[in-house]
PDB file of C-alpha atoms in Angstrom:
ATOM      1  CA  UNK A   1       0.000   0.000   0.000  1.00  0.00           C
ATOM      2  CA  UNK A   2       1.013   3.539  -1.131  1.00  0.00           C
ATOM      3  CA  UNK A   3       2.737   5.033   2.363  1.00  0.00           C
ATOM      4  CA  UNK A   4       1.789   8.672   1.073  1.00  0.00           C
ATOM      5  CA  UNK A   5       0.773   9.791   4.765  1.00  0.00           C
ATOM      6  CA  UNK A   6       4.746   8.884   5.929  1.00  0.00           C
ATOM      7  CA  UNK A   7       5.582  11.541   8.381  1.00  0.00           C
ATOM      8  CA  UNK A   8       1.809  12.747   9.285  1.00  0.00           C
ATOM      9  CA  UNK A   9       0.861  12.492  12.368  1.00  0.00           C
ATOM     10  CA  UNK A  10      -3.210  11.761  12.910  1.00  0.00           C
ATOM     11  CA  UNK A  11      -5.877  11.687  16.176  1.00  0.00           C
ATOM     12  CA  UNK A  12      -9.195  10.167  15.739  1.00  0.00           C
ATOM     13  CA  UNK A  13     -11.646  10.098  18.017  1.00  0.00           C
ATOM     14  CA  UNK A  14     -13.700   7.086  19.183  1.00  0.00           C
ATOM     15  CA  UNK A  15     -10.973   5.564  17.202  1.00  0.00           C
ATOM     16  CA  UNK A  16     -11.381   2.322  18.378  1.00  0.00           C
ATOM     17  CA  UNK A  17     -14.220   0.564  17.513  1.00  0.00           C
ATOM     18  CA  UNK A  18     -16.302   0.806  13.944  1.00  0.00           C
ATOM     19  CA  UNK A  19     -15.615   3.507  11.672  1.00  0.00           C
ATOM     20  CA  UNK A  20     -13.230   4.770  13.960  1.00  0.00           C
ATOM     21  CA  UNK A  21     -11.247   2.046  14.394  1.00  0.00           C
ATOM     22  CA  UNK A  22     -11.335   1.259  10.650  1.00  0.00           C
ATOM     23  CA  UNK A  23      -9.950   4.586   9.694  1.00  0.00           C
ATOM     24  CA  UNK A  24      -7.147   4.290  12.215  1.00  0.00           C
ATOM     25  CA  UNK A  25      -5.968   1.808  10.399  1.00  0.00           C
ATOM     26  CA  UNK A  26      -6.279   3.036   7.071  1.00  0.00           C
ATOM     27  CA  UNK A  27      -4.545   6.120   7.994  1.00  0.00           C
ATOM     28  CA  UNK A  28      -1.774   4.105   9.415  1.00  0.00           C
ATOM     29  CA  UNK A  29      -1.635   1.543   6.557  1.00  0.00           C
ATOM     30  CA  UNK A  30      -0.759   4.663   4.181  1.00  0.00           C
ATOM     31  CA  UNK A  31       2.039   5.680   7.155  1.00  0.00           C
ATOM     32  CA  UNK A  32       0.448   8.289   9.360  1.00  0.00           C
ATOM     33  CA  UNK A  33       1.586   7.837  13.271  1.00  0.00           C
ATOM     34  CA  UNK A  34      -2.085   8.036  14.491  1.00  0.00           C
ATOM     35  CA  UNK A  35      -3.523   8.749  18.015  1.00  0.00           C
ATOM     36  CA  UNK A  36      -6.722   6.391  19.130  1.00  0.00           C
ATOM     37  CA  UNK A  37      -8.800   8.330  21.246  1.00  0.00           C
ATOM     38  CA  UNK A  38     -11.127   6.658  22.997  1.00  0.00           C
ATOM     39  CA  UNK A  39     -13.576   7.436  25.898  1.00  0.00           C
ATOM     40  CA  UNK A  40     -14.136   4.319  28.342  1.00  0.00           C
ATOM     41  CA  UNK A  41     -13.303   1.380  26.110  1.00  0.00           C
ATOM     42  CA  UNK A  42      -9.458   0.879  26.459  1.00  0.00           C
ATOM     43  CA  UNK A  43      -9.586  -2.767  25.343  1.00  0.00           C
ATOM     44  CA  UNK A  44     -10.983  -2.021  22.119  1.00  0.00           C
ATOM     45  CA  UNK A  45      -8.785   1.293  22.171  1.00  0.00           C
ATOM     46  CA  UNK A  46      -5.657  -1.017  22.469  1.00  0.00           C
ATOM     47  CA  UNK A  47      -7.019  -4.234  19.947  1.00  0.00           C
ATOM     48  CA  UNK A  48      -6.853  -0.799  17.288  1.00  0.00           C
ATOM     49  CA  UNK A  49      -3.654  -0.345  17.979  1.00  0.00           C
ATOM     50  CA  UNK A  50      -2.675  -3.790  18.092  1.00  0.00           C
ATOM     51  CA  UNK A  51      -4.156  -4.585  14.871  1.00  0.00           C
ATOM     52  CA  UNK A  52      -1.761  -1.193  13.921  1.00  0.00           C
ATOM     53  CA  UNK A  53       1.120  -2.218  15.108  1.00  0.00           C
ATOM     54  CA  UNK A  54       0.608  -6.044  13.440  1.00  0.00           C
ATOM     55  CA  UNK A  55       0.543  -4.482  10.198  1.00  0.00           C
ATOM     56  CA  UNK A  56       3.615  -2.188  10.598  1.00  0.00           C
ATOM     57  CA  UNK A  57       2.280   0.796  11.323  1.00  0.00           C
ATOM     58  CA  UNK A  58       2.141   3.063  14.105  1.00  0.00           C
ATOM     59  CA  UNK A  59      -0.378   4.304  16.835  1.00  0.00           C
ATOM     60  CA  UNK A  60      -0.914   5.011  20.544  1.00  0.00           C
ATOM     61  CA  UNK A  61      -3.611   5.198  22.719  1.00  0.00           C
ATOM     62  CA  UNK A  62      -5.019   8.494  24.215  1.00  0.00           C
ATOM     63  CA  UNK A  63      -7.857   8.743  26.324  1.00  0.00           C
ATOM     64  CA  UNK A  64     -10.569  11.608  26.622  1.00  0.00           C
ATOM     65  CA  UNK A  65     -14.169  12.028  26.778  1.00  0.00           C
ATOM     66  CA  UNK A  66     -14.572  14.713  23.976  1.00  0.00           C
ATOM     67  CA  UNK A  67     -15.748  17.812  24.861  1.00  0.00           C
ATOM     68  CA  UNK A  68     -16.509  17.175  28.930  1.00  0.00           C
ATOM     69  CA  UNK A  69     -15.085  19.846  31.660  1.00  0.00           C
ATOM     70  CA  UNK A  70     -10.799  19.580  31.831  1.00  0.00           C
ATOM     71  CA  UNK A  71     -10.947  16.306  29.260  1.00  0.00           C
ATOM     72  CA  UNK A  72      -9.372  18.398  26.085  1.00  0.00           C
ATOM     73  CA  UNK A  73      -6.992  20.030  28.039  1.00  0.00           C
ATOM     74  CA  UNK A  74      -5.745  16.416  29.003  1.00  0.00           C
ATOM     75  CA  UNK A  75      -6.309  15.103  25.838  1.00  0.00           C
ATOM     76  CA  UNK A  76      -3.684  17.654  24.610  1.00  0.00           C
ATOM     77  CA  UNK A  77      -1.262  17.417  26.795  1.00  0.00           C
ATOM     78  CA  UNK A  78      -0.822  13.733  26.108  1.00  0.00           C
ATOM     79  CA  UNK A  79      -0.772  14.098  22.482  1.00  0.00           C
ATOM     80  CA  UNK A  80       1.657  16.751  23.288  1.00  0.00           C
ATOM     81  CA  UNK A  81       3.972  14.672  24.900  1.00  0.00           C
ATOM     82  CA  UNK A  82       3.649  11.461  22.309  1.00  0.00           C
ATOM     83  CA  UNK A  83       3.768  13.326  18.903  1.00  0.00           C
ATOM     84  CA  UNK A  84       7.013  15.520  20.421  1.00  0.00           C
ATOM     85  CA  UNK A  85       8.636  12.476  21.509  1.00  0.00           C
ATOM     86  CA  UNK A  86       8.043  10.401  18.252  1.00  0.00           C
ATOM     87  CA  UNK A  87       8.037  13.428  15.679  1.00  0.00           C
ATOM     88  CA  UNK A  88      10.138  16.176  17.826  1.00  0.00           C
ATOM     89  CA  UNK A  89       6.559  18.071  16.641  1.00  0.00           C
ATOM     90  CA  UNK A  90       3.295  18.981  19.058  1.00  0.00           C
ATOM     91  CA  UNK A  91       1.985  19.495  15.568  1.00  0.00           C
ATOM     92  CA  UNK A  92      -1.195  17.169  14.070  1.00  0.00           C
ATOM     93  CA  UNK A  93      -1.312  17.012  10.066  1.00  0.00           C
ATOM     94  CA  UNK A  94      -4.982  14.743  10.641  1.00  0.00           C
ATOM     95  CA  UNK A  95      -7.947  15.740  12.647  1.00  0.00           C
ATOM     96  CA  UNK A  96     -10.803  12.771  12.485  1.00  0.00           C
ATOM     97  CA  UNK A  97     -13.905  14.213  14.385  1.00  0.00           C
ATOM     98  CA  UNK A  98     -15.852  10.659  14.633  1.00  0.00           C
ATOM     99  CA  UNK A  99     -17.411  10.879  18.106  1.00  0.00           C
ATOM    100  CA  UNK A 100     -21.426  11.381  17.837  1.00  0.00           C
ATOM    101  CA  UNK A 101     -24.458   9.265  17.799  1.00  0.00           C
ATOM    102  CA  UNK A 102     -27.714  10.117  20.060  1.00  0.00           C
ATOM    103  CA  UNK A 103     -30.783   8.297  20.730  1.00  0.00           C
ATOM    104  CA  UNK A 104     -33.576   9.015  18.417  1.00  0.00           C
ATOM    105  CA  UNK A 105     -36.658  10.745  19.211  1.00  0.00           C
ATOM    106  CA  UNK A 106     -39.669  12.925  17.771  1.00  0.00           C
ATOM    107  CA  UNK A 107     -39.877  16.636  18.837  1.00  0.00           C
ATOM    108  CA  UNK A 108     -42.703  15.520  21.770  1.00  0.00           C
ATOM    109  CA  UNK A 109     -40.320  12.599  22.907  1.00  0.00           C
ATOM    110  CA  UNK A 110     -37.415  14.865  22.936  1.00  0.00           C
ATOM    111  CA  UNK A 111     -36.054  15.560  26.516  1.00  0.00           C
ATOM    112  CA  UNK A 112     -33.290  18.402  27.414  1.00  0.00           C
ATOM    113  CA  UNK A 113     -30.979  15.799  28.111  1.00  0.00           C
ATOM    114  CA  UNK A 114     -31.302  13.929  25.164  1.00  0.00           C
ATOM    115  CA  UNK A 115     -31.414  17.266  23.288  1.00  0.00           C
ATOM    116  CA  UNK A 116     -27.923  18.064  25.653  1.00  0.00           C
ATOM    117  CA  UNK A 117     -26.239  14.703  24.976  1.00  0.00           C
ATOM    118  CA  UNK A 118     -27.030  14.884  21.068  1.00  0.00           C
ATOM    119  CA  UNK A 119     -25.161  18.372  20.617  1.00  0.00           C
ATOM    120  CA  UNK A 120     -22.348  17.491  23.577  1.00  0.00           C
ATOM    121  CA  UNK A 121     -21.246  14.319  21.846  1.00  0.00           C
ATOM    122  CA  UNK A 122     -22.050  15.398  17.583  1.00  0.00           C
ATOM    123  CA  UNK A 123     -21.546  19.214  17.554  1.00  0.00           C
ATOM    124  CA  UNK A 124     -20.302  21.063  20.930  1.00  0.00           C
ATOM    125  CA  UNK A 125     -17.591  17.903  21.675  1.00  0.00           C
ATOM    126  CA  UNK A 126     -16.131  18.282  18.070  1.00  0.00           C
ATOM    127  CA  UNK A 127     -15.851  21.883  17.940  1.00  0.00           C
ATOM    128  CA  UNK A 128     -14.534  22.371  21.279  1.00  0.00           C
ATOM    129  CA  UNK A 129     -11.633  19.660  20.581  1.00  0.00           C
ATOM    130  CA  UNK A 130     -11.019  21.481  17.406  1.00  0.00           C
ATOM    131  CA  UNK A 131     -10.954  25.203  18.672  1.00  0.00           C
ATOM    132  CA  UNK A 132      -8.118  24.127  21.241  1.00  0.00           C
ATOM    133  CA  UNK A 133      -6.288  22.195  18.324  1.00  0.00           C
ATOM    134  CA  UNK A 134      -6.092  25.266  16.401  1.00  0.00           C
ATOM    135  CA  UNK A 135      -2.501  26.255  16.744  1.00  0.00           C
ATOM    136  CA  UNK A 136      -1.315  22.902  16.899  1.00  0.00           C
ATOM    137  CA  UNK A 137      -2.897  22.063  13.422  1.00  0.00           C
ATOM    138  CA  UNK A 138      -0.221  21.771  10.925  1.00  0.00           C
ATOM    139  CA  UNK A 139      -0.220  24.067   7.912  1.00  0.00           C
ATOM    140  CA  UNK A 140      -1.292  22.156   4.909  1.00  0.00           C
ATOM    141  CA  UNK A 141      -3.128  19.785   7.036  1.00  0.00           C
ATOM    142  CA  UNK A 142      -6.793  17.953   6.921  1.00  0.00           C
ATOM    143  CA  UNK A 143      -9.579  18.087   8.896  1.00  0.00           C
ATOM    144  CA  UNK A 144     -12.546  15.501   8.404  1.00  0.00           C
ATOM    145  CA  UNK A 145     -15.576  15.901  10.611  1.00  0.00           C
ATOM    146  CA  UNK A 146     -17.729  12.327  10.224  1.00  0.00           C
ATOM    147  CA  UNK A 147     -21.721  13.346   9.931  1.00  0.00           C
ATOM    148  CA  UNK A 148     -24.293  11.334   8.389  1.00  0.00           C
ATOM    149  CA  UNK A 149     -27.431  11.243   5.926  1.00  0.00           C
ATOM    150  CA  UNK A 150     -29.420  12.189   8.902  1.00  0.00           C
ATOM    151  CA  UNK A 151     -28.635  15.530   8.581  1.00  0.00           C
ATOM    152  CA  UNK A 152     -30.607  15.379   4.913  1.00  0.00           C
ATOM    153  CA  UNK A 153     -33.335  13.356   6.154  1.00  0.00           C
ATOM    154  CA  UNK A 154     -36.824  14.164   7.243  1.00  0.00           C
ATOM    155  CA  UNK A 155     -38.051  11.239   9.451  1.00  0.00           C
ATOM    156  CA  UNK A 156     -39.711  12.870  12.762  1.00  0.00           C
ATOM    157  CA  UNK A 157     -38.231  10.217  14.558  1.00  0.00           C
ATOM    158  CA  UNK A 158     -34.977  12.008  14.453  1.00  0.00           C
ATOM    159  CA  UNK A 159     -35.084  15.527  14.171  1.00  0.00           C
ATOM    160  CA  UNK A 160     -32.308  16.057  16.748  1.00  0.00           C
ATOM    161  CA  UNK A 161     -30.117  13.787  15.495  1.00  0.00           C
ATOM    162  CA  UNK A 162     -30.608  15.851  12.027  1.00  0.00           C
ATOM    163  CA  UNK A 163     -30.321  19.010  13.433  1.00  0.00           C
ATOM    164  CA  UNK A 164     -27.056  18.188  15.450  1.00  0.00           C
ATOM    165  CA  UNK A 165     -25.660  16.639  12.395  1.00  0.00           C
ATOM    166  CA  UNK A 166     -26.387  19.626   9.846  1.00  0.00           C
ATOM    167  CA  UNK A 167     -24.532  21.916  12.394  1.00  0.00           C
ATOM    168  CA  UNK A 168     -21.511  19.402  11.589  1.00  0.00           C
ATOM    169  CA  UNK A 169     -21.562  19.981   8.331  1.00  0.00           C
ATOM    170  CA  UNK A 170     -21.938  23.838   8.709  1.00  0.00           C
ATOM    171  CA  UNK A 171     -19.683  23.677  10.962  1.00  0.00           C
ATOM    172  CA  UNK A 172     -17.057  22.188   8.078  1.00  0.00           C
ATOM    173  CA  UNK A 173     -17.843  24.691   5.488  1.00  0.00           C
ATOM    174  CA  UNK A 174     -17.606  27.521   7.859  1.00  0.00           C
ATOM    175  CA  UNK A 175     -14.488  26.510   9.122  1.00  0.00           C
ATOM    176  CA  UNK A 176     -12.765  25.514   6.090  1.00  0.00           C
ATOM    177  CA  UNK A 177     -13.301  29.439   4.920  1.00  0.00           C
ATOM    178  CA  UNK A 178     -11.445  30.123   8.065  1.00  0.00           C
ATOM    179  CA  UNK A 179      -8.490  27.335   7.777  1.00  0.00           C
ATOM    180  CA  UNK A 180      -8.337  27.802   3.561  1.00  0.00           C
ATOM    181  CA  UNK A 181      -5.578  30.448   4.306  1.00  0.00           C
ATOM    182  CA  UNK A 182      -3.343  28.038   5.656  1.00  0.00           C
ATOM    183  CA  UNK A 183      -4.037  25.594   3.148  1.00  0.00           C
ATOM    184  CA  UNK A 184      -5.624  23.331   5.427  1.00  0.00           C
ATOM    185  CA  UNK A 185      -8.626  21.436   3.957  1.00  0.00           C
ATOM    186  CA  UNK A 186     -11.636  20.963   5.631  1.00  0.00           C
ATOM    187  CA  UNK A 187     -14.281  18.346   4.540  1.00  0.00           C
ATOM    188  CA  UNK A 188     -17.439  16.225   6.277  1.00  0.00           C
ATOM    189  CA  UNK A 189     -18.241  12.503   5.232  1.00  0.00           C
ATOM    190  CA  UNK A 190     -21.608  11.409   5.237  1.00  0.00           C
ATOM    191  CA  UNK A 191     -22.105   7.798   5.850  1.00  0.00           C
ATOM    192  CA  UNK A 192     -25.777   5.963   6.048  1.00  0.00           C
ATOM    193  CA  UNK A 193     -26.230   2.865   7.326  1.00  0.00           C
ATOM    194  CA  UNK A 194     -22.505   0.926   7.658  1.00  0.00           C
ATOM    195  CA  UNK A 195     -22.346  -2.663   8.901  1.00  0.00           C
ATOM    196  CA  UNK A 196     -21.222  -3.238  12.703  1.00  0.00           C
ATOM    197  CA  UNK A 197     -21.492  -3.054  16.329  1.00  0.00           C
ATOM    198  CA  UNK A 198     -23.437   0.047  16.156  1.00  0.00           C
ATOM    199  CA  UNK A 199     -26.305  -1.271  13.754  1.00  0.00           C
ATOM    200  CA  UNK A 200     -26.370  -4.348  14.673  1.00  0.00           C
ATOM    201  CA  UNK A 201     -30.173  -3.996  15.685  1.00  0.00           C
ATOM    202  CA  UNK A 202     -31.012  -3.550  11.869  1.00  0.00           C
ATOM    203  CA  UNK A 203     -28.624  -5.807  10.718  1.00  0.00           C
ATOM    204  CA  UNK A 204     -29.626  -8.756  11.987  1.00  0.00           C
ATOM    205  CA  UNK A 205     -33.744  -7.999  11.881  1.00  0.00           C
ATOM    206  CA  UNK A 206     -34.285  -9.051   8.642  1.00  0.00           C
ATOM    207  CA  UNK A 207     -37.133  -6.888   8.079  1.00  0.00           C
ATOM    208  CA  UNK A 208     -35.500  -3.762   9.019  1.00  0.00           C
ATOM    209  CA  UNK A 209     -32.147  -4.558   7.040  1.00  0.00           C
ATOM    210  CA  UNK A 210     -34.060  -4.854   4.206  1.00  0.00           C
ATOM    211  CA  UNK A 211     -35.783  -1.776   4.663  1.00  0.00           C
ATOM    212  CA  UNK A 212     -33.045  -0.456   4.329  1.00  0.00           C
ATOM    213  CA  UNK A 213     -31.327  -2.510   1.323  1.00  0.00           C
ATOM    214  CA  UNK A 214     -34.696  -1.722  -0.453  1.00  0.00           C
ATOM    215  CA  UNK A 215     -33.852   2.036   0.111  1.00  0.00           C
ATOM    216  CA  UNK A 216     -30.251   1.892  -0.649  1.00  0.00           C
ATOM    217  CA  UNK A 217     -28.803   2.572  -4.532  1.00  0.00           C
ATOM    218  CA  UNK A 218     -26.605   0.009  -4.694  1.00  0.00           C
ATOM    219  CA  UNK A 219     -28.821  -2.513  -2.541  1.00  0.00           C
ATOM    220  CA  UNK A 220     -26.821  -3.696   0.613  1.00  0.00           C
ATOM    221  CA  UNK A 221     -24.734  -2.060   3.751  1.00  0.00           C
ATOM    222  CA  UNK A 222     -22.204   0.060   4.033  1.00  0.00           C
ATOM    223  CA  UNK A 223     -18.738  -1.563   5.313  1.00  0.00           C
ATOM    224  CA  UNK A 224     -16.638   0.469   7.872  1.00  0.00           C
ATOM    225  CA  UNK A 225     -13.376   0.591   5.492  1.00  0.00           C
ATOM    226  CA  UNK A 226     -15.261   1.702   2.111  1.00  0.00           C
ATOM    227  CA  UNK A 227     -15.966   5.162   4.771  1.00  0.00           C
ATOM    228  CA  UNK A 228     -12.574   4.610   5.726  1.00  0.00           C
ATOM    229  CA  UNK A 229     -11.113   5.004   1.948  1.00  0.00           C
ATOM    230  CA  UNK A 230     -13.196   7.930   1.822  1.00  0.00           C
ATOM    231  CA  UNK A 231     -11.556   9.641   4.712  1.00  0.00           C
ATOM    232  CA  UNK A 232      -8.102   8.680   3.504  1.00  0.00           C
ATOM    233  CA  UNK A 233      -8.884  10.336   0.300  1.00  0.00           C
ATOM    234  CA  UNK A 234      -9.727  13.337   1.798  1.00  0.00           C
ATOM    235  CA  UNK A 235      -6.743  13.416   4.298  1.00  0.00           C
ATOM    236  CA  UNK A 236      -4.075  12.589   1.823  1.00  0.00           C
ATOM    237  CA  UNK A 237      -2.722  14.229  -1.383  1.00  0.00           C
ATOM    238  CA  UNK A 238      -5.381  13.625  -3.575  1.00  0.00           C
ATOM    239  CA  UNK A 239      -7.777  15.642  -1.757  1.00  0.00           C
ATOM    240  CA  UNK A 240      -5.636  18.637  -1.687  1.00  0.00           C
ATOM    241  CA  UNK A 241      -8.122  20.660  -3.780  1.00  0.00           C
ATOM    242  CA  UNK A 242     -11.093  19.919  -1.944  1.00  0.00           C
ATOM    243  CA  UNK A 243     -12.991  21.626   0.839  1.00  0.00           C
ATOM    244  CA  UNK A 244     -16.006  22.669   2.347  1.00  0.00           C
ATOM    245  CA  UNK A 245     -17.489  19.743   0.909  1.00  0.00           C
ATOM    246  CA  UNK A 246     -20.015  17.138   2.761  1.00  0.00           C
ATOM    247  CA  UNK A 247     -19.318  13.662   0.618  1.00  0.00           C
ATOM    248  CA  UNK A 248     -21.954  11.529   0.771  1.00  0.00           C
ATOM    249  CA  UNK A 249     -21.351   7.819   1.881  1.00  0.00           C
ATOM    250  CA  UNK A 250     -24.236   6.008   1.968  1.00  0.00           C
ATOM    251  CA  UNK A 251     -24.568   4.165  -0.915  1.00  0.00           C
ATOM    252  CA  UNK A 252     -27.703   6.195  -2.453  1.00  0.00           C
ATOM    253  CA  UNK A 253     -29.391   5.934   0.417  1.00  0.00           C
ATOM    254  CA  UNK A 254     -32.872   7.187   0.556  1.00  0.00           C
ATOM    255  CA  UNK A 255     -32.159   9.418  -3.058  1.00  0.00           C
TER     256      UNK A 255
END
């Protein structure tokens, strides 16, 4: 495999399980040193890097829960100390903003907390984590924040989960306009529904997975490394011209 990320240096978060875990290791496989943040899981933190380090790359642990009271400022100060002591650089070429999800709810079923916990963990966790990363992104560097089809959607069952997600991807075009200066891309990837842990509850009811297969373009699920290739794409030369963009991942889902 092409080792055109040699020398980067990567964090994702809620690298280690899914999507997350499945773009950790395509960011190492092309030679980034990448940073698995995780929030309570370390065993599935560490199998990521494992699996990393059994395949020649290169990765680390780093724990945090996004967004919460003192955990960035921690969060930093580790990566601080691994990068400079691997690279002799604080500085991060890759920013992966995976953490997210929410439960799903009309507007009547809605609560404040689940309204609270939607926005902490998809849009306030993100770009708090990426406001104190400013100065230590690296000129020339990508950032890839990971939304979802939900934020085109119109089911009532999930209107915060929608809302939350379309600030993501405002979020991304407003702050590539900011970052475009310093030639730093920014870009959103919009998966639908993607095989694993967390959809196992439609996977395996067949009527529900095939309400879903009947609504998909290409007719079957999403698997975590096709969302994976995407975001490699995006964080490595070939998508140095593009930003401000929100790809769409699903599949033709729901078209």
């Amino acid at each position: 495999m092409q080792k055109d990320l040699a020398g980067k240096t990567a964090l994702v978060t809620g690298g280690g399980r899914g999507i997350g875990r499945a773009m950790a290791e395509r960011l190492a496989a092309a030679g980034a040193l990448v940073a698995v943040n995780y929030a309570g899981n370390h065993q599935a933190a560490a199998d990521t890097v494992a699996a990393i380090e059994a395949a020649g790359g290169q990765a680390f642990t780093v724990q945090a829960r996004i967004g919460e009271p003192g955990e960035n400022e921690k969060l930093i100060a580790a990566l601080d100390k691994e990068f400079t002591a691997r690279t002799g650089s604080k500085e991060i070429d890759i920013l992966i903003n995976n953490i997210g999800g929410g439960d799903y709810a009309t507007i009547l079923d809605s609560t404040e907390a689940l309204y609270d916990q939607t926005f902490n963990n998809n849009v306030r966790g993100p770009f708090l984590l990426t406001r104190a990363l400013y100065h230590h992104l690296r000129d020339h560097g990508r950032v890839v924040n990971i939304s979802s089809t939900g934020s085109r959607l119109t089911d009532p069952g999930i209107i915060v989960y929608s809302m939350a997600k379309a600030a993501v991807e405002a979020f991304t075009r407003v702050l590539a306009q900011d970052l475009g200066h310093r030639g730093i891309t920014v870009n959103a990837v919009s998966p639908g529904f993607t095989a694993g842990e967390t959809n196992l509850h439609v996977t395996e009811d067949p009527e529900l997975a095939k309400g879903v297969i009947d609504f998909t373009a290409l007719k079957r699920f999403g698997q975590p490394k096709e969302i994976a290739d995407i975001v490699y794409a995006l964080a490595s030369p070939l998508g140095r011209w593009i930003t401000a963009q929100t790809i769409d991942a699903s599949g033709g889902f729901k078209l």
